[in-house]
Short mmCIF file of C-alpha atoms in Angstrom, two decimals:
data_model
loop_
_atom_site.label_atom_id
_atom_site.label_comp_id
_atom_site.label_asym_id
_atom_site.label_seq_id
_atom_site.Cartn_x
_atom_site.Cartn_y
_atom_site.Cartn_z
CA THR A 1 -8.23 20.74 -89.16
CA LEU A 2 -9.08 19.46 -85.45
CA PRO A 3 -11.74 21.73 -83.65
CA GLY A 4 -10.97 22.06 -79.94
CA ILE A 5 -7.51 20.06 -80.01
CA ALA A 6 -6.17 23.09 -78.72
CA GLU A 7 -8.53 23.34 -75.64
CA HIS A 8 -7.97 19.67 -75.27
CA TYR A 9 -4.26 20.02 -74.91
CA ALA A 10 -4.81 23.35 -72.43
CA HIS A 11 -7.33 21.10 -69.99
CA ARG A 12 -5.10 17.94 -70.14
CA LYS A 13 -1.95 19.87 -69.16
CA ALA A 14 -3.71 21.77 -66.53
CA TRP A 15 -5.06 18.44 -65.08
CA ILE A 16 -1.76 16.83 -65.31
CA GLU A 17 0.02 19.88 -63.30
CA ALA A 18 -2.96 19.67 -60.83
CA ARG A 19 -2.11 16.10 -60.05
CA CYS A 20 1.67 16.84 -59.67
CA ARG A 21 0.97 19.98 -57.56
CA ALA A 22 -1.59 17.53 -55.46
CA ALA A 23 1.07 14.77 -55.04
CA ILE A 24 3.64 17.39 -54.14
CA ALA A 25 1.00 18.67 -51.17
CA ASP A 26 1.07 14.94 -49.89
CA GLY A 27 4.73 14.85 -49.66
CA ILE A 28 6.30 13.32 -52.93
CA GLU A 29 10.05 14.38 -53.49
CA ARG A 30 10.60 13.56 -56.81
CA VAL A 31 9.28 14.15 -60.11
CA ILE A 32 10.08 12.24 -63.23
CA VAL A 33 8.76 13.56 -66.74
CA VAL A 34 8.94 10.60 -69.53
CA GLY A 35 8.95 11.89 -72.52
CA ALA A 36 9.00 15.53 -71.92
CA GLY A 37 9.35 16.90 -75.05
CA PHE A 38 8.93 20.84 -74.85
CA ASP A 39 6.63 20.51 -71.94
CA THR A 40 7.86 23.04 -69.32
CA LEU A 41 6.32 21.44 -66.47
CA ALA A 42 9.59 20.34 -64.53
CA LEU A 43 11.21 23.26 -65.54
CA ARG A 44 8.69 25.58 -63.93
CA LEU A 45 7.66 23.81 -60.90
CA ALA A 46 11.34 23.02 -60.06
CA GLU A 47 11.77 26.98 -59.59
CA GLU A 48 8.82 26.80 -57.41
CA PHE A 49 9.70 23.82 -55.70
CA PRO A 50 13.55 23.59 -55.20
CA ALA A 51 13.63 20.99 -52.81
CA GLY A 52 12.09 18.29 -55.19
CA GLU A 53 13.91 16.65 -57.43
CA TRP A 54 13.18 17.23 -60.82
CA ILE A 55 14.06 14.81 -63.88
CA GLU A 56 13.19 14.73 -67.72
CA VAL A 57 13.72 11.57 -69.62
CA ASP A 58 13.28 12.11 -73.35
CA HIS A 59 15.31 11.91 -76.93
CA PRO A 60 18.80 13.18 -77.11
CA ALA A 61 17.69 15.40 -79.86
CA THR A 62 14.64 17.00 -78.14
CA GLN A 63 16.75 17.37 -75.17
CA GLY A 64 19.52 18.63 -77.01
CA ALA A 65 17.09 21.59 -78.13
CA LYS A 66 15.87 22.03 -74.71
CA ARG A 67 18.99 22.46 -72.81
CA ARG A 68 20.43 24.85 -75.75
CA ALA A 69 17.36 27.08 -75.05
CA LEU A 70 18.41 26.91 -71.38
CA GLU A 71 21.64 28.24 -71.97
CA SER A 72 20.39 31.79 -72.45
CA ILE A 73 19.58 31.65 -68.60
CA GLU A 74 22.25 32.28 -66.12
CA PRO A 75 23.61 29.15 -64.74
CA ASP A 76 22.89 30.10 -61.61
CA ARG A 77 19.11 31.13 -62.45
CA ARG A 78 18.65 28.07 -64.21
CA PRO A 79 16.25 25.37 -63.24
CA ALA A 80 17.45 22.16 -61.05
CA VAL A 81 16.10 19.68 -63.58
CA ALA A 82 18.22 16.67 -64.18
CA PHE A 83 17.98 15.48 -68.04
CA ILE A 84 18.32 11.74 -68.57
CA ALA A 85 18.70 11.25 -72.54
CA ALA A 86 17.22 8.02 -73.67
CA ASP A 87 15.09 6.76 -77.02
CA LEU A 88 12.28 5.26 -75.46
CA GLY A 89 11.48 3.48 -78.91
CA ARG A 90 14.45 1.43 -78.37
CA GLU A 91 15.52 1.61 -74.69
CA LEU A 92 13.99 1.62 -71.57
CA LEU A 93 13.82 3.71 -68.35
CA PRO A 94 17.54 3.38 -66.82
CA ALA A 95 17.13 1.07 -63.77
CA ALA A 96 19.16 3.58 -61.39
CA LEU A 97 16.43 5.85 -62.25
CA LEU A 98 13.91 3.43 -60.29
CA ASP A 99 15.88 2.30 -57.77
CA SER A 100 15.19 5.41 -55.52
CA PRO A 101 13.56 5.53 -51.87
CA ARG A 102 12.13 8.74 -52.47
CA SER A 103 8.83 9.12 -52.91
CA THR A 104 7.89 9.57 -56.63
CA PHE A 105 5.62 11.19 -59.18
CA VAL A 106 5.65 9.88 -62.80
CA VAL A 107 4.06 11.78 -65.86
CA MET A 108 4.07 10.15 -69.23
CA GLU A 109 1.88 12.55 -71.08
CA GLY A 110 1.64 12.35 -75.07
CA LEU A 111 4.07 9.50 -75.24
CA LEU A 112 2.89 6.02 -75.45
CA MET A 113 0.71 6.81 -78.52
CA TYR A 114 3.82 6.90 -80.73
CA LEU A 115 5.19 3.49 -79.17
CA GLU A 116 4.87 -0.03 -80.42
CA ALA A 117 2.55 -2.10 -77.76
CA ALA A 118 5.57 -4.01 -76.36
CA ARG A 119 7.42 -0.77 -75.53
CA VAL A 120 4.47 0.56 -73.76
CA GLU A 121 4.04 -2.67 -71.82
CA ALA A 122 7.81 -2.86 -71.04
CA LEU A 123 7.91 0.52 -69.74
CA LEU A 124 4.80 0.34 -67.55
CA ARG A 125 6.47 -2.89 -66.20
CA GLN A 126 9.14 -1.20 -64.86
CA LEU A 127 7.17 1.21 -62.63
CA PRO A 128 6.15 -1.50 -59.74
CA GLY A 129 10.18 -1.03 -59.47
CA LEU A 130 9.27 2.03 -57.67
CA SER A 131 6.87 0.27 -55.24
CA ARG A 132 9.40 1.02 -52.39
CA SER A 133 8.47 4.22 -52.31
CA ASN A 134 5.48 5.89 -52.13
CA ALA A 135 4.94 6.29 -56.12
CA ARG A 136 2.17 7.73 -58.31
CA VAL A 137 1.68 7.74 -62.29
CA VAL A 138 -0.36 9.43 -64.47
CA PHE A 139 -0.44 8.97 -68.10
CA SER A 140 -1.98 9.77 -71.22
CA PHE A 141 -3.06 7.71 -74.35
CA MET A 142 -5.15 7.28 -77.33
CA GLU A 143 -8.28 5.62 -77.42
CA ARG A 144 -8.72 2.63 -80.09
CA GLY A 145 -11.01 3.59 -82.59
CA ALA A 146 -13.90 1.39 -84.37
CA ASP A 147 -11.18 0.74 -86.94
CA GLY A 148 -8.67 -0.51 -84.39
CA ARG A 149 -6.31 2.19 -84.81
CA ALA A 150 -4.98 4.94 -82.59
CA GLY A 151 -6.05 8.28 -83.74
CA PHE A 152 -8.08 11.63 -83.26
CA ARG A 153 -11.38 11.00 -83.52
CA PRO A 154 -12.89 12.52 -86.23
CA ALA A 155 -10.14 11.45 -87.90
CA SER A 156 -8.09 14.12 -89.91
CA ARG A 157 -6.28 13.19 -92.96
CA LEU A 158 -4.25 16.07 -92.65
CA ILE A 159 -2.77 15.39 -89.29
CA ASP A 160 -2.39 11.87 -90.39
CA ALA A 161 -0.14 12.77 -93.45
CA TRP A 162 1.98 15.68 -91.36
CA LEU A 163 2.54 12.55 -88.71
CA ALA A 164 3.48 10.36 -91.35
CA TRP A 165 5.62 13.07 -92.59
CA ARG A 166 7.48 13.57 -89.47
CA ARG A 167 7.75 9.79 -89.21
CA GLU A 168 5.73 10.13 -86.08
CA PRO A 169 2.55 8.09 -86.89
CA PHE A 170 0.17 6.91 -83.54
CA VAL A 171 0.97 3.59 -83.08
CA TRP A 172 -0.53 2.33 -79.72
CA ALA A 173 -3.97 2.86 -78.50
CA ALA A 174 -6.41 1.56 -75.85
CA HIS A 175 -10.21 1.01 -75.41
CA PRO A 176 -10.66 2.62 -71.98
CA ALA A 177 -13.10 -0.43 -70.93
CA THR A 178 -9.90 -2.86 -71.31
CA LEU A 179 -7.13 -0.64 -69.86
CA GLU A 180 -7.71 -1.02 -66.01
CA PRO A 181 -7.73 -4.91 -66.27
CA TRP A 182 -4.52 -4.69 -68.75
CA LEU A 183 -2.88 -2.54 -66.58
CA GLU A 184 -3.57 -4.93 -63.49
#
């Protein structure tokens, strides 16, 4: 129903992983994946870079499924990833997570479009708390359409219906020209 979406996801994931690897090569010591879902970035790279600190923050239900899947791996072979449960639609990142002298790379991929604008702003306002360490942030966002809505272009009624049925409608979007001033 949305031609090219799988290719888009593959390119986006590869681009984000390349940025994460570059950050590690530049000395980043800690990676936080916010709204990780079923993404395996932290799990895969934790095995490759065991000296780093790997953290996933996500909804408790999603993390429960991921934790159950990891139980099939022998404990001494599981990737060293810390799981922090948080309903990001209702709560902010734990303050202790942002209070670290370790250089940090934060990933917020495929998350912000599901949150209200005030919640997106509140989450992003927390990130300067990382400024006492070398910090980098990468996030994805939906582009606001001419109709003012968040969504895929071209629009797909089937996808919109499926997201509504799953109670995961796209809520927040930004126009690329206004994003940089808004972030400042």
